[in-house]
Amino acid sequence: MAADALTLARPDDWHLHLRDGEALSRTVRDAARVFGRAIVMPNLVPPVTTAADALAYRKRVLEARPSGSSFEPLMTLYLTERTAPDEIRRARDTGHVKAVKLYPAGATTNSDAGVRDLGRVDDALDAMADAGMPLLVHGEVTDHDVDIFDREEAFIEGRLRPLLARHPTLRVVFEHVTTRAAVAFVRSQPARVAATITAHHLLLNRNDMLVGGVRPHRYCLPVLKREEDRRALLEAATSGDARFFLGSDSAPHARDRKECASGCAGVYTGHAALELYAEAFDQAGALDRLEGFASHFGADFYGLPRAQARVTLRRAERPVPTELPFAGEALVPFRAGETVAWRVESA
Ligand code: DOR
Ligand code: ZN
């Protein structure tokens, strides 16, 4: 019989969208409830492209923390074809910018300023390799003739392998991997290549989005894949392999932006992220592997200390509201109107 309680070092979220402005009170509170640190995505409008932007954004995030919270936002820069090597060094020197995010232009939400031609960012990538700053990759090609379900796999051979060959010391996180192929690729690489895995990709396959009616709140990018892919992700996450760690990719969009003719990509798991991961690990009979995945391996990869504080998960059904207040609008969270099976006790 699996345990009904689990105490682990306070986890971190290595891939999170906090948004900006009024949205921060929701997203930062939800993250700070459980996570000690989070890698904060830079795809704001306009994007966070300079060290100065990142510091200003960090300040806004810190101001949105609940009183007494020691939640630590770890900032990122948004890579463009104009990112100068000097900007990378300035970002590193702030001490608060921990990584740089690559969005192929057109791949996802607010990626228009992203990279069209990877050949044009080699100088910036060299500066990152020198600075020891990891590149966080949204790994999908955007070619019109590549099927959306094949875009991650096409990125591996077509873009990622050549990029890694051109930059043999650059550290890379293949973000939110969604396919068996991506898991196999990461496993085939040396320790400088790691991957994050979301809770929703561990819990859902594309049938859960498309069978019996389209469910826009389960639409995200990279899009949910086949059951065999979900199983490969679950196997990787629960394997104890330190190259796979927690990155929720919790990405809120107001209800109206999801339930419309051209709905935005993004799933909001921020209200229950750790609990959802616990469900997935429990399904796999691997709760004992959750701490490595959620609390140790990401910190180790980023060269940051493991957390000293601890949190306790207790098996207890918790209802999820049908919607949450979000910057004057409504946000439909993952499992809206249903339950999650765990509760975080001491955070
Ligand atoms: O589903 C997603 N939502 N995937 C991304 O890559 C971006 C994110 C967002 O910012 O909404
Ligand atoms: Zn993301």
CSV table of N, CA and C and ligand atoms in Angstrom, one decimal, residues 15 17 19 41 43-44 101 103 107-111 138 140 176 200-201 219-223 249-253 258 264-267, ligand 1:
chain,number,residue,atom,x,y,z
A,15,HIS,N,10.3,25.7,-14.8
A,15,HIS,CA,9.7,26.3,-16.0
A,15,HIS,C,8.3,26.8,-15.6
A,17,HIS,N,5.4,30.2,-16.1
A,17,HIS,CA,4.9,31.5,-16.6
A,17,HIS,C,4.1,32.3,-15.5
A,19,ARG,N,3.5,35.6,-16.0
A,19,ARG,CA,2.9,36.8,-16.6
A,19,ARG,C,3.3,38.1,-15.9
A,41,MET,N,9.6,32.3,-17.0
A,41,MET,CA,9.7,32.5,-18.5
A,41,MET,C,9.6,34.0,-18.9
A,43,ASN,N,8.4,35.3,-21.8
A,43,ASN,CA,7.6,35.6,-23.0
A,43,ASN,C,6.5,36.6,-22.6
A,44,LEU,N,6.9,37.7,-22.1
A,44,LEU,CA,5.9,38.8,-21.8
A,44,LEU,C,5.7,39.6,-23.1
A,101,LYS,N,16.1,31.8,-22.9
A,101,LYS,CA,15.1,30.9,-23.5
A,101,LYS,C,15.1,31.1,-25.0
A,103,TYR,N,12.8,30.6,-28.1
A,103,TYR,CA,11.6,30.3,-28.8
A,103,TYR,C,11.8,30.4,-30.3
A,107,ALA,N,6.4,29.6,-32.7
A,107,ALA,CA,6.2,28.3,-32.1
A,107,ALA,C,5.0,28.3,-31.1
A,108,THR,N,4.9,29.4,-30.4
A,108,THR,CA,3.9,29.4,-29.3
A,108,THR,C,3.6,30.8,-28.9
A,109,THR,N,2.9,31.0,-27.7
A,109,THR,CA,2.4,32.2,-27.2
A,109,THR,C,3.6,33.2,-27.1
A,110,ASN,N,3.4,34.4,-27.7
A,110,ASN,CA,4.4,35.5,-27.7
A,110,ASN,C,5.8,35.1,-28.1
A,111,SER,N,5.8,34.3,-29.2
A,111,SER,CA,7.2,33.9,-29.7
A,111,SER,C,7.5,34.6,-31.0
A,138,HIS,N,12.5,25.7,-26.4
A,138,HIS,CA,11.2,25.3,-26.8
A,138,HIS,C,11.4,24.5,-28.1
A,140,GLU,N,10.4,22.8,-30.9
A,140,GLU,CA,9.5,22.5,-32.0
A,140,GLU,C,9.9,23.3,-33.2
A,176,HIS,N,9.8,21.0,-21.4
A,176,HIS,CA,8.5,20.3,-21.6
A,176,HIS,C,8.6,19.3,-22.7
A,200,HIS,N,0.9,18.1,-16.6
A,200,HIS,CA,-0.2,17.7,-17.5
A,200,HIS,C,0.2,16.7,-18.6
A,201,HIS,N,1.5,16.8,-19.0
A,201,HIS,CA,1.9,15.8,-20.0
A,201,HIS,C,2.1,14.4,-19.3
A,219,TYR,N,-5.5,22.3,-24.0
A,219,TYR,CA,-4.7,22.6,-25.2
A,219,TYR,C,-3.4,23.4,-24.7
A,220,CYS,N,-2.3,22.9,-25.1
A,220,CYS,CA,-1.0,23.6,-24.8
A,220,CYS,C,0.0,23.2,-25.9
A,221,LEU,N,1.1,23.9,-25.8
A,221,LEU,CA,2.2,23.6,-26.8
A,221,LEU,C,3.5,23.3,-26.0
A,222,PRO,N,4.2,22.3,-26.4
A,222,PRO,CA,3.9,21.3,-27.4
A,222,PRO,C,2.6,20.6,-27.0
A,223,VAL,N,1.8,20.3,-28.0
A,223,VAL,CA,0.5,19.7,-27.8
A,223,VAL,C,0.6,18.3,-27.2
A,249,ASP,N,5.4,24.4,-16.5
A,249,ASP,CA,4.9,25.1,-17.6
A,249,ASP,C,3.5,25.6,-17.4
A,250,SER,N,3.2,25.8,-16.1
A,250,SER,CA,1.9,26.4,-15.8
A,250,SER,C,1.8,27.8,-16.5
A,251,ALA,N,0.7,27.9,-17.4
A,251,ALA,CA,0.6,29.0,-18.3
A,251,ALA,C,-0.8,29.6,-18.4
A,252,PRO,N,-1.1,30.5,-17.5
A,252,PRO,CA,-2.5,31.0,-17.5
A,252,PRO,C,-2.9,31.9,-18.7
A,253,HIS,N,-4.1,31.6,-19.1
A,253,HIS,CA,-4.8,32.5,-20.1
A,253,HIS,C,-6.2,32.7,-19.5
A,258,LYS,N,-9.2,31.3,-24.0
A,258,LYS,CA,-9.2,29.8,-24.3
A,258,LYS,C,-10.4,29.3,-24.9
A,264,CYS,N,-5.9,30.3,-27.1
A,264,CYS,CA,-4.5,30.3,-26.7
A,264,CYS,C,-4.1,28.9,-26.2
A,265,ALA,N,-2.8,28.6,-26.3
A,265,ALA,CA,-2.2,27.4,-25.8
A,265,ALA,C,-1.7,27.7,-24.3
A,266,GLY,N,-2.0,26.8,-23.4
A,266,GLY,CA,-1.5,26.9,-22.1
A,266,GLY,C,-2.5,26.3,-21.1
A,267,VAL,N,-1.9,25.6,-20.1
A,267,VAL,CA,-2.7,24.9,-19.1
A,267,VAL,C,-2.3,25.5,-17.8
B,1,DOR,O1,1.1,25.9,-23.9
B,1,DOR,C1,2.0,26.8,-23.8
B,1,DOR,N1,1.8,28.0,-23.2
B,1,DOR,N2,3.2,26.6,-24.3
B,1,DOR,C2,4.1,27.5,-24.4
B,1,DOR,O2,5.1,27.2,-25.0
B,1,DOR,C3,3.8,28.9,-24.0
B,1,DOR,C4,2.8,28.9,-23.0
B,1,DOR,C5,2.3,30.3,-22.7
B,1,DOR,O3,3.1,31.2,-22.5
B,1,DOR,O4,1.0,30.5,-22.7
